[in-house]
Structures are given as C-alpha cells and as structure tokens.
XYZ file of C-alpha atoms in Angstrom:
498
model
C -19.290 62.845 -40.445
C -15.905 61.734 -40.178
C -14.462 58.220 -38.850
C -12.795 60.277 -35.782
C -16.141 61.774 -34.647
C -17.673 58.899 -34.394
C -15.421 57.924 -32.259
C -15.182 60.502 -30.118
C -18.951 60.822 -30.443
C -19.097 57.174 -28.464
C -16.443 57.466 -26.548
C -18.622 60.331 -24.618
C -21.568 58.174 -24.971
C -19.722 55.075 -23.370
C -18.215 56.990 -20.788
C -21.123 58.659 -19.592
C -23.729 55.370 -20.054
C -20.899 53.570 -18.472
C -19.922 56.553 -15.227
C -23.719 55.366 -14.590
C -23.896 51.895 -15.215
C -20.939 50.479 -14.073
C -19.953 53.023 -11.196
C -23.380 52.874 -9.305
C -21.011 51.761 -6.734
C -19.347 55.828 -6.928
C -22.299 56.835 -7.197
C -23.889 55.825 -4.342
C -21.002 55.714 -1.908
C -23.266 58.541 0.529
C -26.107 56.131 0.059
C -23.777 52.517 0.903
C -21.510 54.253 3.287
C -24.597 56.052 5.329
C -26.673 52.760 5.870
C -23.647 49.951 5.395
C -21.513 49.636 7.920
C -17.450 49.077 6.350
C -17.361 45.106 7.537
C -21.021 45.280 5.055
C -18.910 47.434 2.331
C -16.562 45.252 2.649
C -18.453 41.758 2.414
C -20.717 43.570 -1.404
C -16.777 44.079 -2.251
C -15.314 40.697 -1.603
C -18.104 39.507 -3.877
C -18.845 41.874 -6.350
C -14.690 40.981 -6.826
C -15.359 37.164 -7.683
C -18.446 38.328 -9.445
C -16.207 39.947 -11.969
C -13.507 37.082 -12.262
C -16.368 34.415 -12.477
C -17.677 35.634 -15.455
C -14.959 36.183 -17.239
C -14.634 31.769 -16.784
C -18.386 31.809 -17.624
C -18.270 33.588 -20.732
C -14.906 31.701 -21.805
C -14.001 35.967 -23.097
C -16.056 36.053 -25.690
C -17.245 39.779 -25.100
C -13.638 40.260 -26.847
C -14.957 38.136 -29.696
C -18.369 39.686 -30.193
C -16.471 43.396 -31.021
C -13.765 41.983 -32.984
C -16.017 40.081 -35.173
C -18.678 42.038 -35.923
C -16.202 43.632 -38.316
C -15.657 40.079 -40.269
C -19.737 39.084 -39.988
C -21.050 42.105 -40.265
C -21.901 41.508 -44.135
C -23.325 38.591 -44.448
C -26.686 39.223 -41.368
C -27.524 35.357 -41.245
C -23.847 34.517 -39.833
C -23.856 37.228 -37.783
C -27.353 36.198 -36.217
C -26.439 32.784 -36.032
C -22.497 33.931 -34.400
C -24.739 36.434 -31.572
C -26.449 33.234 -30.843
C -23.924 30.481 -30.895
C -22.085 33.348 -28.292
C -26.383 33.876 -26.111
C -26.848 30.024 -26.130
C -23.185 29.096 -25.390
C -22.911 31.396 -22.220
C -26.256 30.006 -21.031
C -24.614 26.506 -20.762
C -21.473 27.075 -19.164
C -23.008 29.438 -16.900
C -25.796 26.954 -15.665
C -22.613 24.464 -15.280
C -20.787 27.254 -13.432
C -23.474 27.869 -10.529
C -23.907 24.010 -10.424
C -20.521 23.252 -9.704
C -20.182 26.524 -6.721
C -23.151 24.764 -4.914
C -21.697 21.242 -5.136
C -18.280 22.786 -3.808
C -20.033 25.140 -1.684
C -17.871 24.311 1.371
C -14.084 25.188 -0.359
C -15.540 28.843 -1.836
C -16.423 29.721 1.821
C -12.907 28.054 2.306
C -11.004 29.716 -0.014
C -13.016 32.618 -1.031
C -14.913 34.185 1.785
C -14.291 33.471 4.913
C -16.340 34.830 7.528
C -19.207 35.417 4.704
C -22.248 33.456 5.181
C -22.847 31.225 2.576
C -26.978 31.003 2.462
C -27.947 33.784 1.427
C -24.619 35.837 0.244
C -22.696 34.206 -1.556
C -25.800 32.121 -2.949
C -26.880 35.431 -4.689
C -23.993 35.532 -5.717
C -23.806 32.602 -7.912
C -27.371 33.297 -8.898
C -26.414 36.601 -10.157
C -23.223 35.108 -12.958
C -24.855 33.695 -15.588
C -27.249 37.275 -15.728
C -24.179 39.757 -15.448
C -22.477 37.997 -17.960
C -25.547 37.928 -20.797
C -25.635 41.385 -19.921
C -21.343 41.671 -20.750
C -22.638 40.287 -23.627
C -25.384 42.141 -25.070
C -23.264 45.260 -24.367
C -20.493 44.362 -25.987
C -22.796 43.554 -29.037
C -24.257 47.704 -29.187
C -20.367 48.646 -28.740
C -19.299 46.801 -31.667
C -22.267 47.698 -33.637
C -20.762 51.439 -32.436
C -24.136 52.500 -31.376
C -23.580 54.162 -28.541
C -26.867 56.476 -28.392
C -28.837 53.179 -27.711
C -26.576 51.806 -25.127
C -26.165 54.994 -23.011
C -29.961 55.216 -23.108
C -30.506 51.475 -22.307
C -27.694 52.172 -19.361
C -29.776 55.492 -18.103
C -33.018 53.522 -17.396
C -31.143 50.190 -15.838
C -28.845 53.022 -13.691
C -32.329 54.821 -12.601
C -34.287 51.089 -11.696
C -31.083 49.831 -10.346
C -30.998 53.333 -7.749
C -34.852 52.772 -7.012
C -34.546 48.730 -5.997
C -31.071 49.343 -3.797
C -32.385 52.366 -1.858
C -36.169 50.083 -1.199
C -33.796 47.004 0.517
C -30.721 48.966 1.938
C -32.875 52.169 3.024
C -36.785 50.690 3.688
C -36.512 47.020 4.215
C -32.841 47.519 5.628
C -31.032 44.399 4.153
C -27.947 45.699 4.519
C -24.958 44.272 1.818
C -27.919 41.651 0.861
C -30.090 44.203 0.145
C -27.110 46.120 -2.391
C -26.353 42.089 -3.495
C -30.409 40.938 -4.684
C -30.897 44.531 -6.368
C -27.942 43.472 -8.773
C -29.436 40.000 -9.153
C -33.015 41.266 -10.197
C -31.432 44.024 -12.065
C -29.937 41.539 -14.482
C -32.326 39.105 -14.807
C -33.496 41.959 -16.542
C -32.021 42.822 -18.591
C -31.451 39.259 -19.200
C -34.802 39.032 -20.652
C -34.898 42.777 -22.455
C -31.725 42.067 -24.568
C -33.278 38.671 -25.829
C -36.093 40.450 -26.732
C -34.333 43.305 -28.146
C -32.101 41.088 -30.301
C -35.410 39.159 -31.917
C -36.967 42.465 -31.832
C -33.578 43.655 -34.530
C -33.428 40.217 -35.934
C -30.316 39.960 -34.937
C -30.306 36.397 -33.518
C -31.023 33.037 -34.369
C -30.814 30.250 -31.549
C -28.399 27.377 -32.543
C -25.359 26.424 -31.467
C -22.868 26.716 -35.314
C -19.564 24.394 -34.262
C -17.846 25.830 -36.768
C -18.717 30.030 -35.381
C -17.579 28.880 -32.078
C -14.639 26.876 -32.417
C -13.428 30.041 -34.308
C -14.806 32.560 -31.978
C -13.267 30.797 -29.251
C -10.026 29.801 -30.955
C -10.015 34.064 -30.402
C -11.318 34.203 -26.773
C -9.871 32.018 -24.968
C -6.305 33.078 -25.343
C -7.424 36.326 -24.214
C -9.167 34.965 -20.532
C -5.678 34.463 -18.880
C -5.406 38.106 -19.786
C -8.960 39.273 -18.549
C -8.780 37.065 -15.360
C -5.508 37.741 -14.000
C -6.442 41.206 -13.377
C -9.850 40.356 -11.987
C -8.316 37.688 -10.132
C -5.169 39.744 -8.509
C -7.798 42.578 -7.613
C -9.748 39.604 -5.205
C -6.771 37.697 -4.091
C -5.671 41.217 -2.406
C -9.018 42.054 -0.637
C -8.889 37.942 0.609
C -5.522 38.912 1.778
C -6.727 42.105 3.489
C -9.568 40.301 4.859
C -7.113 37.163 5.914
C -5.115 40.406 7.862
C -7.085 42.183 8.698
C -10.984 42.665 8.531
C -13.603 42.909 6.815
C -13.887 47.045 7.284
C -10.989 47.010 6.215
C -11.768 45.352 2.514
C -14.647 48.409 3.289
C -12.091 50.615 3.519
C -10.195 49.997 0.631
C -13.079 49.193 -1.862
C -13.948 52.990 -1.067
C -10.615 53.774 -1.988
C -11.136 51.438 -5.365
C -13.892 53.277 -6.647
C -12.500 56.419 -7.430
C -9.147 54.426 -9.259
C -12.610 52.158 -10.797
C -13.877 55.310 -12.177
C -10.695 56.439 -13.474
C -10.415 52.825 -15.255
C -14.532 53.568 -16.598
C -13.690 56.136 -18.086
C -10.204 54.621 -20.101
C -12.243 51.383 -20.710
C -15.464 53.128 -22.065
C -13.575 55.519 -24.304
C -12.038 52.549 -25.615
C -14.769 50.485 -26.250
C -15.744 53.498 -28.535
C -11.939 53.637 -30.216
C -11.509 49.952 -30.747
C -14.255 49.554 -33.587
C -12.285 52.653 -35.436
C -8.710 51.330 -34.688
C -9.712 48.348 -36.470
C -11.323 49.758 -39.490
C -8.098 52.157 -39.449
C -5.713 48.951 -39.540
C -7.230 47.360 -42.245
C -6.789 50.615 -44.454
C -3.283 49.655 -43.697
C -1.992 53.688 -45.235
C 0.302 55.774 -43.381
C -2.914 58.730 -43.186
C -5.004 56.345 -40.883
C -1.874 55.457 -38.651
C -0.720 58.804 -38.636
C -5.209 59.291 -37.083
C -4.437 56.998 -34.980
C -1.555 58.552 -32.935
C -3.043 61.791 -33.305
C -6.429 60.913 -31.227
C -5.052 58.524 -28.967
C -2.452 61.525 -27.787
C -5.681 63.854 -27.697
C -7.312 60.906 -25.288
C -4.512 60.967 -23.005
C -4.427 65.004 -22.551
C -8.038 64.416 -21.700
C -7.266 61.550 -19.427
C -4.335 63.149 -17.781
C -7.219 65.853 -16.136
C -8.757 63.502 -14.905
C -6.418 62.125 -12.776
C -6.072 64.927 -11.685
C -9.083 66.254 -10.429
C -9.623 62.246 -9.637
C -6.177 62.723 -6.890
C -6.162 66.239 -6.007
C -9.675 66.630 -4.913
C -11.053 63.231 -3.281
C -10.186 63.620 -0.281
C -12.580 66.566 -0.234
C -15.141 64.285 -2.066
C -15.114 61.489 0.262
C -15.238 64.001 4.074
C -18.402 65.814 2.044
C -20.306 62.272 0.719
C -19.371 59.303 3.053
C -19.398 58.695 6.909
C -16.898 59.884 8.798
C -15.856 56.255 9.409
C -14.329 56.096 6.016
C -12.026 59.239 5.943
C -9.106 57.883 6.234
C -10.014 55.720 2.694
C -8.982 58.612 0.528
C -5.189 58.455 1.600
C -4.835 55.046 -0.380
C -6.239 56.624 -3.855
C -3.153 59.300 -4.978
C -1.491 55.878 -5.373
C -4.049 54.417 -7.521
C -4.105 57.177 -9.594
C -0.849 56.940 -10.411
C -1.418 52.839 -11.112
C -4.204 53.718 -13.801
C -2.433 56.793 -14.977
C 0.791 54.041 -15.713
C -2.373 51.586 -17.312
C -3.732 54.885 -19.801
C -0.571 53.627 -22.109
C -1.666 50.103 -21.731
C -4.616 50.578 -23.599
C -3.382 52.125 -26.707
C -1.058 49.639 -26.918
C -3.452 46.383 -26.454
C -5.443 47.419 -29.346
C -2.478 46.391 -31.476
C -2.588 43.164 -29.867
C -6.615 42.668 -30.141
C -5.900 43.613 -34.057
C -3.748 40.835 -34.609
C -4.986 37.526 -33.724
C -2.066 35.678 -33.329
C -0.787 38.220 -31.000
C -4.578 38.602 -28.707
C -2.751 34.688 -27.904
C 0.284 36.085 -26.055
C -1.511 38.671 -24.217
C -1.919 36.394 -21.334
C 1.865 36.601 -20.887
C 2.004 39.659 -20.122
C -1.313 40.513 -17.362
C -0.398 36.820 -16.181
C 3.409 38.195 -15.150
C 1.897 41.352 -13.995
C -0.918 39.628 -11.283
C 1.751 37.050 -10.415
C 3.817 39.789 -9.556
C 0.519 41.547 -7.530
C -0.327 38.695 -5.674
C 3.231 37.671 -4.350
C 3.735 41.607 -3.852
C 0.061 41.635 -2.327
C 0.873 38.533 -0.132
C 4.240 40.178 1.227
C 3.268 43.762 1.380
C -0.603 43.272 3.033
C 0.502 41.743 6.412
C 3.018 44.615 6.649
C 1.256 47.419 4.867
C -2.583 46.389 5.656
C -4.544 48.402 2.682
C -1.735 50.530 1.445
C 0.379 47.525 0.724
C -2.393 46.482 -1.482
C -2.111 49.628 -4.016
C 1.224 49.718 -4.104
C 1.319 46.070 -5.148
C -1.417 46.573 -8.079
C 1.161 50.167 -8.910
C 3.948 47.726 -9.505
C 1.823 45.329 -11.453
C 0.376 47.764 -13.914
C 4.148 48.844 -14.557
C 5.223 45.577 -14.949
C 2.402 44.664 -17.494
C 1.970 48.135 -19.815
C 5.834 47.472 -20.555
C 5.597 43.715 -21.493
C 2.442 44.880 -23.418
C 4.676 47.353 -25.039
C 7.468 45.271 -25.759
C 5.384 42.725 -27.713
C 2.951 44.642 -29.571
C 5.983 46.552 -31.328
C 6.643 43.006 -32.915
C 3.210 43.353 -34.654
C 3.179 47.108 -35.235
C 4.065 50.271 -33.542
C 2.042 52.795 -35.339
C 4.596 55.854 -34.581
C 3.691 55.763 -31.373
C 6.463 56.699 -28.171
C 5.859 56.283 -24.759
C 8.229 59.050 -24.241
C 5.696 61.186 -26.174
C 3.108 59.723 -23.532
C 5.257 60.196 -20.820
C 5.558 63.673 -21.084
C 1.606 63.772 -20.870
C 1.436 62.138 -17.655
C 4.676 63.059 -15.409
C 3.660 66.689 -15.420
C 0.577 65.308 -13.774
C 1.396 63.003 -11.531
C 3.547 65.642 -10.519
C 1.249 68.742 -10.544
C -0.692 65.830 -7.977
C 2.118 65.230 -5.941
C 2.541 69.173 -5.174
C -1.169 69.665 -4.444
C -1.403 67.074 -1.995
C 1.451 68.187 0.473
C -0.743 69.849 2.855
C -3.164 66.567 2.508
C -0.736 64.472 4.019
C 0.934 66.779 6.347
C -1.435 68.957 7.553
C -4.505 68.060 6.821
C -5.220 64.295 6.773
C -8.671 63.714 8.209
C -10.057 67.441 8.328
C -11.162 69.413 5.806
C -9.512 73.141 5.177
C -10.854 75.816 2.931
C -7.061 77.000 2.576
C -6.203 73.341 1.425
C -9.093 73.755 -0.993
C -8.007 76.147 -2.555
C -4.167 75.622 -2.496
C -5.208 73.075 -4.327
C -7.367 74.914 -6.998
C -4.390 76.646 -7.619
C -2.389 73.740 -8.605
C -5.101 72.571 -10.995
C -5.804 75.386 -12.741
C -1.543 76.221 -13.676
C -1.595 72.443 -14.833
C -4.379 73.240 -17.191
C -2.219 76.311 -18.157
C 0.236 74.097 -18.198
C -1.511 71.821 -20.896
C -2.660 74.688 -23.532
C 0.921 75.844 -22.904
C 2.735 72.990 -24.002
C -0.243 71.787 -26.456
C -1.803 74.634 -28.061
C -1.173 73.677 -31.559
C -2.586 70.479 -31.136
C -5.677 72.090 -29.109
C -5.577 74.617 -31.490
C -6.379 72.157 -34.564
C -8.679 70.181 -33.136
C -10.767 73.475 -32.500
C -10.609 74.309 -35.975
C -11.215 71.471 -37.397
C -14.765 71.382 -36.051
C -14.404 68.485 -34.086
C -15.567 70.039 -30.677
C -18.870 70.703 -32.221
C -19.577 67.157 -33.985
C -18.765 65.609 -30.846
C -21.291 67.783 -29.277
C -23.879 67.446 -32.327
C -22.627 63.433 -31.622
C -24.128 63.277 -28.287
C -27.551 63.961 -29.787
C -27.496 62.507 -33.543
C -24.993 58.852 -32.470
C -27.074 55.777 -33.713
C-alpha cells in the first residue's frame, strides 16, 4: 500500500475520531441547549477556552515535538522510550507547578479572565483538569506520530461514549448545569491519563526519566512554537472575555454555539493534517521532485474536499441550529458563515505550515506570523466587539486569519515552496464561498429566524450546482484518483490501518 494511501486512510480515521471527541461539544449541542441556559453554555465555553490556552503553557508545545521527533528516534527504541518518558514526566511536573500558581493567584484569575464566574467550583475544576488534558494530548500525539490511526480511532470512540454517558448523567439527571459539563471533562481526562500510562508501559514505549539532553533538544524545538500555538487560542479566549465584559455570558454562549460549527471545519482540517504531516516529513526526506509533486497533488485534492465541507456547513447551519437547539439559540447561525470564510482561508495555512515545521530553523519563525495575526485579532476584537458585539469578534477573527496565512506563505517560501501556488488554491476556495453567499441570500433577507422548505430546497439546488462546477473544473484529477484506486484503498485502510 502506497504512502499516499496511508495518509488518506489515516486522514479518514483521524477525522472521524477527532470529530467524535474534539467536536463532542457540537454533537451534544441538542443536549446542551436543552439543559443549559445560554449563560451556562457561555460559562463552559469561557472555561474551556482558558483550558485550551493553559495546556499549551503546561506542555510547552511539546505535542509538536512528539510528532516531529518520532521520525528521528523511531529506529532507536531505547532513545524513543526515554523521549516519551521525559516528555510525560516533564508535563506532569509543569502541570503541578501551573495549577499551584493558579490556586495561589486565584483572585487575579477571576479579575482578569472569569468575571462573574465563581472560583469554586468552576475555576477549581478547570485548574484540576489541566495536567490530565495535557497528558491526554501527549498520548494522542504519540499515536499520531506513529501513524496508528486504527488504534487512535478505537480509543477515541470509547472516550466519546463514556464522556457522553457521564455528561448526560450530570446535566440531565443531577441537573448540575455548567459544573456538570466541567466535571465530566475532568473525570474522563483522569481516566485517560491512567490508560495512557498503562498503554505506554504495555507496549514498551516509555522509560520514566528526565533525560536532560533529550529535553533540551525537544524544548529547543517546541518552545519557539509556543507563541504560535498560544497566540491563536489566546485571541479566541480574549474575544470571549471581551464579549462577556461588553455584553453577557449569554452572548458568549451564542457566539460559542456558532463557533462549534467553525471548530467542526477546523477539526476536520487539523485531523487530516495529523495524518498528512508525518507522511509529508517522510516525503520531504526523500528530497526528489517526484515526492514534492505528490505532496502538491494530494494537497489540492484535500482542498477540494475541504471546499465541500465549507459549503455544507455554511449553507445548512441555519437549518441544523433550528432543528437541534433551543429557540433561545437560533440567532447564532448568522455568525457561522463569517467563521466559515475564516476557516476556509486557514485551510491554505495548514499546507504551508508543514514546510515550517519540517525545517527546524523555520519553525522558530512561525511565531512571527501567528503573533502578528493574534495581536491584530485582539486589537480588532477590542474595537469591534464594543460596536458590533459577537459579530465583531467573528470579523476580527476572519481578518486575523488572512494576515496569518499571508505571513506563513511569505516565510515558508524562503525555505521551499514545493510548487504550491496560492492562486491555484484560491481558485478552489473562492468559488465555494461565492456559491455559499448566493445560497444564503434568502436566509439573511427573508427567513433569518424561521425554517422555510422553499429556502431549504433553494440551498440544495445551489449545492448541486457547485458539485457540478467542481466536477467539470476538476474532472481530470477526479478521474485520475478513481483510476488509481485510492478510493478503494481508503475504504480498505479504514479497516486495516495499524
């Protein structure tokens, strides 16, 4: 089976499993919006945004190093075990220090980040969750780096099922509201922490130690990436803080519902990239033109798949929200198309950023782009949220993504462009956004808060027209993929990937 087939297979597996676990908030929207008020939903999302930021600090962005350095250590099992053990122990120690500081300076946390939210039990639960979430992500990164897509999918399916049961019990039976959601996250991550240690020991993949040489080498790689990983999450967290300070926690809840749809797109893209990146590194190690051509061709094919996802999410998010959420949340759909545009631009970023991660010196410059974009996002959000509320946060996010992508492209071309062409990528993305805009005309002008069958069928017509457009403008590529057997391999890989 070809390496490209492995990427497609693992992409499918990672996407399905990540959608179930990382997008559990989206899947449980009908439950959350039934049992939680917009204020409660705003609390859970503000706290979860804080957790996403804090875990990168706790782990010093070693997630990226776990994937990247597997390629270097995979032929030396003893060194690989010491590498995984060093990362695990270091993250545990770092987490304990961070949580202790959080308790010590809890008044500062409340004043700066959690206005209107009690420290106990809400913020306490969040702090206790941090270390366990960090180790959870380390273990997932280990499996991704080793390209164990089938195992990762099975694990995530189990985690998904258990988390649903616990969450439903806490908020449906015990009526714990936002606290119930956060408690479920804490419990599932404690359980995953114990499992990850058992799994690594069972498979002889860990030696518990602190290897200073390995730690220095990996931190030298990961710390320069921290600003990159942190900046985007900080900007998202800050936007929610601004919405809370300028409006209410209920407004945070509405924006967060909309952002679940945007996060759905990003989960697909990041999951595919988790499979794409290890293959990309191997192909780059080959160092020949044929390998680079393979990278470009597969990237364009994936971008076409992404465009179909943009269309589906952008066109039908209104109907989905009306169908699955409480009426208090309906207006949230109007923000989603703005976020779809932002994430469609970000799809270009995923291809170019792998160049920067491959060249270790280049990875240290990535923070320039992400910090610039995030500062722009924060500044724009500060100005626009006060005037336009949650719509201001969405527009500032979109502008920031355009800035980041432009800078990443510029930096990456100083190392290797692989034959990527931005114009070619835009020829795939922009038509999908244009079709989406046409399809949403009546939703914004006539049916903003109500379901209409005529509007629904109009959108289906637009989607079919786009599918025809995609086929006729890319039929040669589609025929080549079908004739090469990649689709059959992909389906087979779903069952057999190790």
